[in-house]
CSV table of C-alpha atoms in Angstrom, one decimal:
chain,number,residue,atom,x,y,z
A,10,MET,CA,0.2,0.0,-0.1
A,11,SER,CA,1.1,3.6,-0.6
A,12,ARG,CA,2.3,5.9,2.1
A,13,PHE,CA,-0.3,8.3,0.9
A,14,GLU,CA,-3.3,5.7,-0.8
A,15,SER,CA,-6.7,7.5,-0.6
A,16,SER,CA,-8.2,4.4,0.2
A,17,VAL,CA,-8.9,2.9,3.2
A,18,SER,CA,-6.8,-0.9,2.8
A,19,PRO,CA,-7.1,-4.1,5.8
A,20,GLN,CA,-3.7,-5.1,5.4
A,21,LYS,CA,-1.6,-4.4,8.5
A,22,SER,CA,1.2,-1.4,9.1
A,23,LYS,CA,4.3,-3.0,10.2
A,24,LYS,CA,5.1,-1.9,14.0
A,25,GLY,CA,6.0,2.0,13.8
A,26,THR,CA,4.7,2.5,10.2
A,27,VAL,CA,2.1,4.8,10.1
A,28,ALA,CA,-0.1,5.3,6.8
A,29,ILE,CA,-1.2,8.9,5.7
A,30,GLU,CA,-4.7,8.4,4.0
A,31,ALA,CA,-7.0,10.6,2.3
A,32,LYS,CA,-11.1,10.2,3.8
A,33,SER,CA,-13.8,12.1,2.7
A,34,GLY,CA,-11.6,15.2,1.3
A,35,TYR,CA,-9.3,14.5,5.0
A,36,LEU,CA,-6.7,13.1,5.7
A,37,ARG,CA,-6.2,10.9,9.0
A,38,LEU,CA,-3.4,8.6,10.2
A,39,ARG,CA,-3.6,5.1,11.3
A,40,TRP,CA,-1.5,2.4,12.0
A,41,ARG,CA,-1.3,-0.8,14.9
A,42,TYR,CA,0.1,-0.6,18.0
A,43,LEU,CA,0.2,-4.9,20.7
A,44,GLY,CA,-2.5,-6.0,17.6
A,45,LYS,CA,-4.9,-2.9,17.9
A,46,GLN,CA,-5.1,-0.8,15.3
A,47,TYR,CA,-5.4,3.5,15.8
A,48,ASN,CA,-7.0,6.0,13.5
A,49,ILE,CA,-6.7,10.0,14.5
A,50,TYR,CA,-8.7,12.4,11.9
A,51,THR,CA,-6.6,15.0,12.0
A,52,GLY,CA,-8.8,17.6,10.8
A,53,LEU,CA,-6.4,18.8,7.9
A,54,PRO,CA,-7.9,18.9,4.3
A,55,ASP,CA,-6.6,16.7,1.6
A,56,GLU,CA,-3.9,19.0,0.2
A,57,PRO,CA,-0.2,19.1,-0.8
A,58,LEU,CA,0.7,21.6,1.8
A,59,LEU,CA,-1.0,19.9,4.3
A,60,ARG,CA,0.4,16.5,4.0
A,61,SER,CA,3.3,18.2,5.1
A,62,VAL,CA,1.4,18.6,8.7
A,63,ALA,CA,0.1,14.9,8.7
A,64,GLU,CA,3.8,13.9,8.0
A,65,THR,CA,5.1,15.5,10.6
A,66,LYS,CA,2.5,14.0,13.0
A,67,ALA,CA,2.9,10.4,11.7
A,68,LYS,CA,6.8,10.6,12.8
A,69,THR,CA,5.8,11.6,16.1
A,70,ILE,CA,3.7,8.9,16.5
A,71,ALA,CA,6.3,6.8,15.0
A,72,LEU,CA,9.0,7.8,16.9
A,73,ASP,CA,7.1,7.2,20.3
A,74,ILE,CA,6.2,4.0,19.4
A,75,LEU,CA,9.8,2.8,18.8
A,76,SER,CA,11.1,4.7,22.0
A,77,GLY,CA,8.9,2.8,23.7
A,78,ASN,CA,6.5,6.3,24.8
A,79,PHE,CA,4.2,5.6,22.8
A,80,ASP,CA,0.4,7.7,24.4
A,81,GLU,CA,-2.1,5.2,24.4
A,82,THR,CA,-4.9,8.2,24.9
A,83,LEU,CA,-4.0,9.2,22.4
A,84,ALA,CA,-4.3,13.3,23.8
A,85,LYS,CA,-0.8,13.7,22.7
A,86,TYR,CA,-1.5,13.2,18.9
A,87,LYS,CA,-5.2,14.6,18.4
A,88,PRO,CA,-5.4,18.8,17.4
A,89,LYS,CA,-5.9,20.8,19.9
A,90,LYS,CA,-9.5,22.0,19.9
A,91,GLN,CA,-9.8,25.5,18.9
A,92,GLU,CA,-11.9,27.6,22.4
A,93,PRO,CA,-14.2,30.0,20.5
A,94,LYS,CA,-12.9,33.1,20.2
A,95,PRO,CA,-16.1,35.3,22.6
A,96,GLN,CA,-17.4,37.4,20.0
A,97,GLU,CA,-16.9,40.6,20.9
A,98,LEU,CA,-20.1,42.7,22.6
A,99,ALA,CA,-21.2,45.6,21.1
A,100,THR,CA,-21.4,48.7,23.6
A,101,PHE,CA,-25.6,49.0,23.2
A,102,GLU,CA,-25.0,44.9,24.6
A,103,ILE,CA,-22.6,45.6,26.6
A,104,TYR,CA,-24.9,48.3,28.8
A,105,GLN,CA,-27.8,46.6,28.4
A,106,SER,CA,-26.8,43.4,30.1
A,107,PHE,CA,-25.4,46.0,32.9
A,108,LEU,CA,-28.2,47.2,33.2
A,109,GLU,CA,-30.4,44.5,34.0
A,110,PHE,CA,-28.0,43.8,36.9
A,111,LYS,CA,-28.7,47.5,37.8
A,112,ARG,CA,-32.5,47.0,38.3
A,113,SER,CA,-31.9,44.8,41.6
A,114,GLN,CA,-29.5,47.1,42.9
A,115,VAL,CA,-31.5,50.6,42.3
A,116,VAL,CA,-35.0,51.8,42.8
A,117,ALA,CA,-37.3,52.2,39.4
A,118,SER,CA,-36.7,56.1,39.0
A,119,THR,CA,-33.1,55.5,38.8
A,120,ILE,CA,-33.0,52.5,36.5
A,121,LYS,CA,-35.2,54.9,34.1
A,122,LYS,CA,-32.1,57.5,34.0
A,123,TYR,CA,-30.1,54.9,33.0
A,124,GLU,CA,-32.4,53.6,30.3
A,125,SER,CA,-31.7,56.9,28.7
A,126,LEU,CA,-28.3,56.1,27.2
A,127,LEU,CA,-30.0,52.9,25.7
A,128,GLU,CA,-31.8,55.1,23.0
A,129,ASP,CA,-28.5,56.6,21.9
A,130,LEU,CA,-26.6,53.6,22.0
A,131,LYS,CA,-28.9,52.7,19.3
A,132,ARG,CA,-27.0,55.3,17.0
A,133,GLY,CA,-24.2,53.8,16.7
A,134,LEU,CA,-21.9,55.8,18.9
A,135,THR,CA,-18.0,55.5,19.1
A,136,PRO,CA,-15.2,57.1,21.2
A,137,GLU,CA,-15.0,60.1,18.4
A,138,ASN,CA,-18.4,60.9,17.9
A,139,ILE,CA,-20.0,60.5,21.1
A,140,VAL,CA,-19.4,63.6,22.6
A,141,GLN,CA,-20.3,65.2,19.4
A,142,ILE,CA,-23.7,63.5,19.4
A,143,LEU,CA,-24.7,63.4,23.0
A,144,SER,CA,-23.6,66.6,23.2
A,145,VAL,CA,-27.3,67.9,20.8
A,146,THR,CA,-29.9,66.6,22.7
A,147,ASN,CA,-28.3,66.8,26.7
A,148,ASN,CA,-26.4,69.5,28.3
A,149,ALA,CA,-23.0,69.2,29.2
A,150,GLU,CA,-23.7,67.6,32.8
A,151,THR,CA,-26.3,64.9,31.6
A,152,VAL,CA,-23.1,63.9,28.7
A,153,LYS,CA,-20.8,63.8,31.8
A,154,ARG,CA,-23.4,61.1,33.8
A,155,LYS,CA,-24.1,59.6,31.0
A,156,LEU,CA,-20.3,58.8,30.3
A,157,GLU,CA,-20.2,57.7,33.7
A,158,TRP,CA,-22.5,55.0,33.0
A,159,LEU,CA,-21.1,53.7,30.4
A,160,ASP,CA,-17.6,53.4,32.2
A,161,GLN,CA,-19.8,51.7,35.5
A,162,ALA,CA,-20.8,49.1,32.3
A,163,TYR,CA,-17.3,48.4,30.8
A,164,ARG,CA,-15.7,47.7,34.1
A,165,TRP,CA,-18.7,45.5,35.5
A,166,HIS,CA,-18.0,43.2,33.0
A,167,GLY,CA,-14.2,44.0,32.9
A,168,ILE,CA,-13.1,44.7,29.6
A,169,PRO,CA,-11.7,48.2,28.6
A,170,ASN,CA,-13.4,50.1,27.6
A,171,PRO,CA,-12.8,52.5,24.9
A,172,PHE,CA,-14.6,55.7,25.6
A,173,ILE,CA,-12.2,55.9,28.8
A,174,ASN,CA,-10.7,59.1,27.3
A,175,THR,CA,-13.9,60.8,25.6
A,176,LYS,CA,-14.3,63.0,28.7
A,177,GLN,CA,-11.4,65.0,28.6
A,178,ARG,CA,-13.1,66.4,25.1
A,179,LEU,CA,-16.1,67.5,27.7
A,180,LYS,CA,-16.3,70.7,28.8
A,181,ILE,CA,-18.2,71.5,31.7
A,182,PRO,CA,-19.4,75.3,32.2
A,183,PRO,CA,-19.6,76.1,36.0
A,184,LYS,CA,-22.9,77.3,37.1
A,185,LEU,CA,-24.1,78.6,40.7
A,186,LYS,CA,-25.6,75.7,43.2
A,187,PRO,CA,-29.1,76.0,44.7
A,188,ARG,CA,-28.8,77.7,47.6
A,189,PRO,CA,-30.1,75.6,50.9
A,190,PHE,CA,-33.4,76.6,52.5
A,191,SER,CA,-32.3,79.1,55.4
A,192,ALA,CA,-33.5,78.1,59.5
A,193,ASP,CA,-35.9,81.3,58.8
A,194,GLU,CA,-37.3,79.3,55.4
A,195,VAL,CA,-37.1,76.1,56.9
A,196,GLN,CA,-39.8,77.1,59.8
A,197,LEU,CA,-42.3,78.7,57.1
A,198,ILE,CA,-42.0,75.2,55.1
A,199,PHE,CA,-42.9,73.8,58.6
A,200,GLU,CA,-46.0,75.9,58.7
A,201,GLY,CA,-47.5,76.0,55.4
A,202,PHE,CA,-47.7,72.1,56.0
A,203,LYS,CA,-49.0,71.9,58.9
A,204,GLU,CA,-52.0,75.0,57.8
A,205,LYS,CA,-52.2,73.7,54.3
A,206,TYR,CA,-50.9,70.0,54.0
A,207,PRO,CA,-50.7,68.3,57.5
A,208,HIS,CA,-50.4,64.6,56.8
A,209,TYR,CA,-47.1,65.6,55.0
A,210,LEU,CA,-45.2,67.6,57.9
A,211,PRO,CA,-43.8,64.5,59.3
A,212,TYR,CA,-41.8,63.6,56.1
A,213,VAL,CA,-40.9,67.3,55.0
A,214,GLN,CA,-39.6,67.4,59.1
A,215,PHE,CA,-37.5,63.8,58.7
A,216,CYS,CA,-36.7,65.2,54.9
A,217,VAL,CA,-34.5,68.2,56.3
A,218,SER,CA,-33.7,67.0,59.6
A,219,THR,CA,-31.9,63.8,58.4
A,220,GLY,CA,-30.5,64.7,54.9
A,221,VAL,CA,-31.4,61.4,53.8
A,222,ARG,CA,-32.0,61.0,50.1
A,223,LEU,CA,-35.6,61.5,48.9
A,224,GLN,CA,-35.7,58.6,47.9
A,225,GLU,CA,-34.7,56.3,50.5
A,226,VAL,CA,-37.0,58.2,52.7
A,227,ASN,CA,-39.7,57.5,50.1
A,228,ASN,CA,-38.8,53.8,50.1
A,229,LEU,CA,-38.3,53.8,54.1
A,230,LYS,CA,-40.1,50.6,56.4
A,231,TRP,CA,-40.8,50.2,59.8
A,232,SER,CA,-38.2,47.5,59.7
A,233,GLN,CA,-35.3,49.8,59.5
A,234,ILE,CA,-36.2,51.5,62.7
A,235,SER,CA,-34.8,50.8,66.3
A,236,ASP,CA,-38.0,49.6,68.2
A,237,ASP,CA,-37.2,52.8,70.7
A,238,MET,CA,-37.0,54.8,66.9
A,239,THR,CA,-33.9,56.6,67.9
A,240,ARG,CA,-32.1,54.1,65.1
A,241,ILE,CA,-32.1,53.9,61.7
A,242,GLN,CA,-30.6,51.8,59.0
A,243,ILE,CA,-30.5,53.0,55.0
A,244,LEU,CA,-30.7,50.6,52.3
A,245,ASP,CA,-27.4,52.5,50.6
A,246,HIS,CA,-28.6,51.1,46.8
A,247,LYS,CA,-26.4,54.0,45.1
A,248,ARG,CA,-23.5,52.5,47.0
A,249,SER,CA,-24.6,49.1,47.2
A,250,LYS,CA,-24.4,49.1,51.0
A,251,THR,CA,-26.1,49.4,54.7
A,252,ARG,CA,-25.4,52.7,56.7
A,253,SER,CA,-26.7,53.2,60.1
A,254,PHE,CA,-27.1,56.0,62.7
A,255,ARG,CA,-28.8,57.7,65.7
A,256,LEU,CA,-31.8,60.4,64.7
A,257,PRO,CA,-31.7,63.4,65.6
A,258,ASP,CA,-34.4,64.7,68.3
A,259,LEU,CA,-37.0,66.5,64.9
A,260,ALA,CA,-36.8,63.5,63.2
A,261,ILE,CA,-37.8,61.1,66.4
A,262,ALA,CA,-41.0,63.3,66.6
A,263,ALA,CA,-41.8,63.4,63.3
A,264,LEU,CA,-41.8,59.3,63.2
A,265,GLN,CA,-43.7,59.4,66.2
A,266,SER,CA,-46.5,60.9,64.8
A,267,VAL,CA,-47.1,58.7,61.7
A,268,ASP,CA,-49.7,55.7,61.8
A,269,ARG,CA,-47.8,52.4,61.8
A,270,SER,CA,-50.5,50.3,59.6
A,271,HIS,CA,-48.6,50.8,56.2
A,272,GLU,CA,-45.4,49.3,55.4
A,273,TYR,CA,-43.9,52.4,53.9
A,274,ILE,CA,-42.9,54.8,57.0
A,275,PHE,CA,-44.4,58.0,54.8
A,276,THR,CA,-47.0,57.5,52.7
A,277,SER,CA,-49.3,60.1,50.5
A,278,ALA,CA,-52.7,60.8,52.0
A,279,GLU,CA,-54.5,58.3,50.1
A,280,GLY,CA,-52.1,55.8,51.9
A,281,HIS,CA,-50.0,55.2,48.7
A,282,GLN,CA,-45.9,55.0,48.4
A,283,ILE,CA,-45.2,58.9,47.8
A,284,ASN,CA,-44.6,59.8,44.9
A,285,HIS,CA,-42.0,62.3,44.1
A,286,GLY,CA,-43.1,64.4,41.1
A,287,ASN,CA,-46.8,64.2,42.4
A,288,PHE,CA,-45.7,65.5,45.9
A,289,ARG,CA,-43.8,68.2,44.0
A,290,LYS,CA,-46.3,69.6,41.3
A,291,ARG,CA,-49.4,68.7,44.2
A,292,TYR,CA,-47.9,70.1,47.7
A,293,TRP,CA,-44.5,71.1,47.4
A,294,LYS,CA,-44.5,73.9,45.2
A,295,ASP,CA,-48.3,75.3,46.4
A,296,VAL,CA,-46.6,75.4,50.4
A,297,LEU,CA,-43.4,77.8,48.9
A,298,ASP,CA,-45.1,79.8,46.9
A,299,SER,CA,-48.1,80.6,49.6
A,300,LYS,CA,-45.1,81.5,52.1
A,301,LYS,CA,-43.3,83.5,49.3
A,302,ILE,CA,-39.9,81.5,49.6
A,303,ASP,CA,-38.0,81.4,46.0
A,304,TYR,CA,-38.6,78.1,44.0
A,305,ARG,CA,-35.7,74.9,44.8
A,306,ARG,CA,-36.8,71.0,44.4
A,307,PRO,CA,-37.5,69.1,47.1
A,308,TYR,CA,-33.8,67.5,47.2
A,309,LEU,CA,-32.5,70.9,47.8
A,310,CYS,CA,-33.7,69.5,51.4
A,311,ARG,CA,-31.2,67.1,51.9
A,312,SER,CA,-28.6,70.0,51.4
A,313,THR,CA,-30.1,72.1,53.7
A,314,ALA,CA,-29.3,69.5,56.2
A,315,ILE,CA,-26.0,68.9,55.2
A,316,SER,CA,-25.1,73.0,55.1
A,317,HIS,CA,-26.7,73.5,58.4
A,318,ALA,CA,-24.9,70.9,60.2
A,319,LEU,CA,-21.7,71.4,58.8
A,320,SER,CA,-22.1,75.6,59.8
A,321,LYS,CA,-22.8,74.4,63.5
A,322,GLY,CA,-19.6,72.7,63.6
A,323,ALA,CA,-20.5,68.9,62.7
A,324,ASN,CA,-17.2,66.6,61.6
A,325,PRO,CA,-17.3,66.9,58.0
A,326,MET,CA,-16.9,62.4,58.0
A,327,MET,CA,-19.7,62.1,60.4
A,328,VAL,CA,-22.2,63.9,57.8
A,329,ALA,CA,-20.9,62.0,55.0
A,330,ALA,CA,-21.2,58.9,56.6
A,331,VAL,CA,-25.0,59.4,57.4
A,332,THR,CA,-25.5,61.3,54.3
A,333,GLY,CA,-23.9,58.7,51.9
A,334,HIS,CA,-21.8,60.8,50.5
A,335,ASP,CA,-18.2,60.6,49.6
A,336,VAL,CA,-16.3,62.6,52.1
A,337,GLN,CA,-14.2,64.2,49.3
A,338,THR,CA,-17.6,65.6,47.2
A,339,LEU,CA,-18.9,66.9,50.6
A,340,TYR,CA,-15.8,69.1,50.9
A,341,ASN,CA,-15.9,70.0,47.1
A,342,GLU,CA,-19.9,70.7,47.3
A,343,TYR,CA,-19.7,72.1,50.8
A,344,ALA,CA,-16.7,73.8,51.3
A,345,GLY,CA,-18.6,76.9,52.4
A,346,PHE,CA,-20.0,75.8,55.3
A,347,ILE,CA,-17.2,73.7,56.9
A,348,GLU,CA,-15.8,75.8,60.0
A,349,SER,CA,-11.9,75.1,58.3
A,350,SER,CA,-12.7,76.2,54.8
A,351,PRO,CA,-10.9,78.9,53.5
A,352,LYS,CA,-11.7,82.9,54.5
A,353,MET,CA,-9.7,86.2,53.9
A,354,PRO,CA,-9.0,88.2,56.7
A,355,ASP,CA,-10.8,91.6,57.2
A,356,LEU,CA,-8.0,93.4,55.8
A,357,PHE,CA,-9.5,97.6,56.4
């Protein structure tokens, strides 16, 4: 039989002889060892150039037989299986799977914000055009926020982010921060709710006295409050952790005045979970108008609590632990209220 015979022959090969055959257009190796016949399909097409590759493999087997090093499992001689390379995920798919993970980590209103980037990604954004395209329908701060969400998605997947340097091309114009409510304004707000919407007065008092995020207060349950109502546990979905602290007297008094028949501590007048948008439009704005207070969002209750705490000398580290802020962010945002903040001396 020819060494490169293309048909299968039943004749026996001598010890150490490895035949190369063509079978269905592909090369295979055939030999006998200790009375047993072996076959290996190389996976190589029957082409002249590839026959030399098969010859090399045949020589390896023959030498191992003659030297007594033959691998009867054939693992040494079989072609290595090529692991399929994972397909490169599109940015849209990367972000979409990240969102599925985030759904269990953050509240629905936050997810709705994250989802706004999905429509943008359908437009085929690239590192070269993403800032320009996002800037058409978003202000600079929103563009920055969306780039941060995209970076979170890539880091969650553990793969390099091709958009990592795009923020360097983004210029955010400075703007004045909203003014926290003064102590007098806070008292007027309390009066307004007591007069017009007393059901929501404990809710407002709790928000202003603790600085807890409004969404966290809206989702607050009695199971998160100690039996004596002096301590609270906050499920900080934004930072994926839990924080615990003692409550100030005004917050304790607010809790003590609330009906405990509902799962959620603070509810709408109808007994449902508070909807932030409805509260702002129907009650908050009306109270501020009635007391002739410049309109600022209910979220400023948080800034108001932080700024007043810092101005009274509260330890910034403690305030950050209570409110769930990053300490550096607290210094950057509220430096003017910290006693150790820079101050020009009286010169004249």
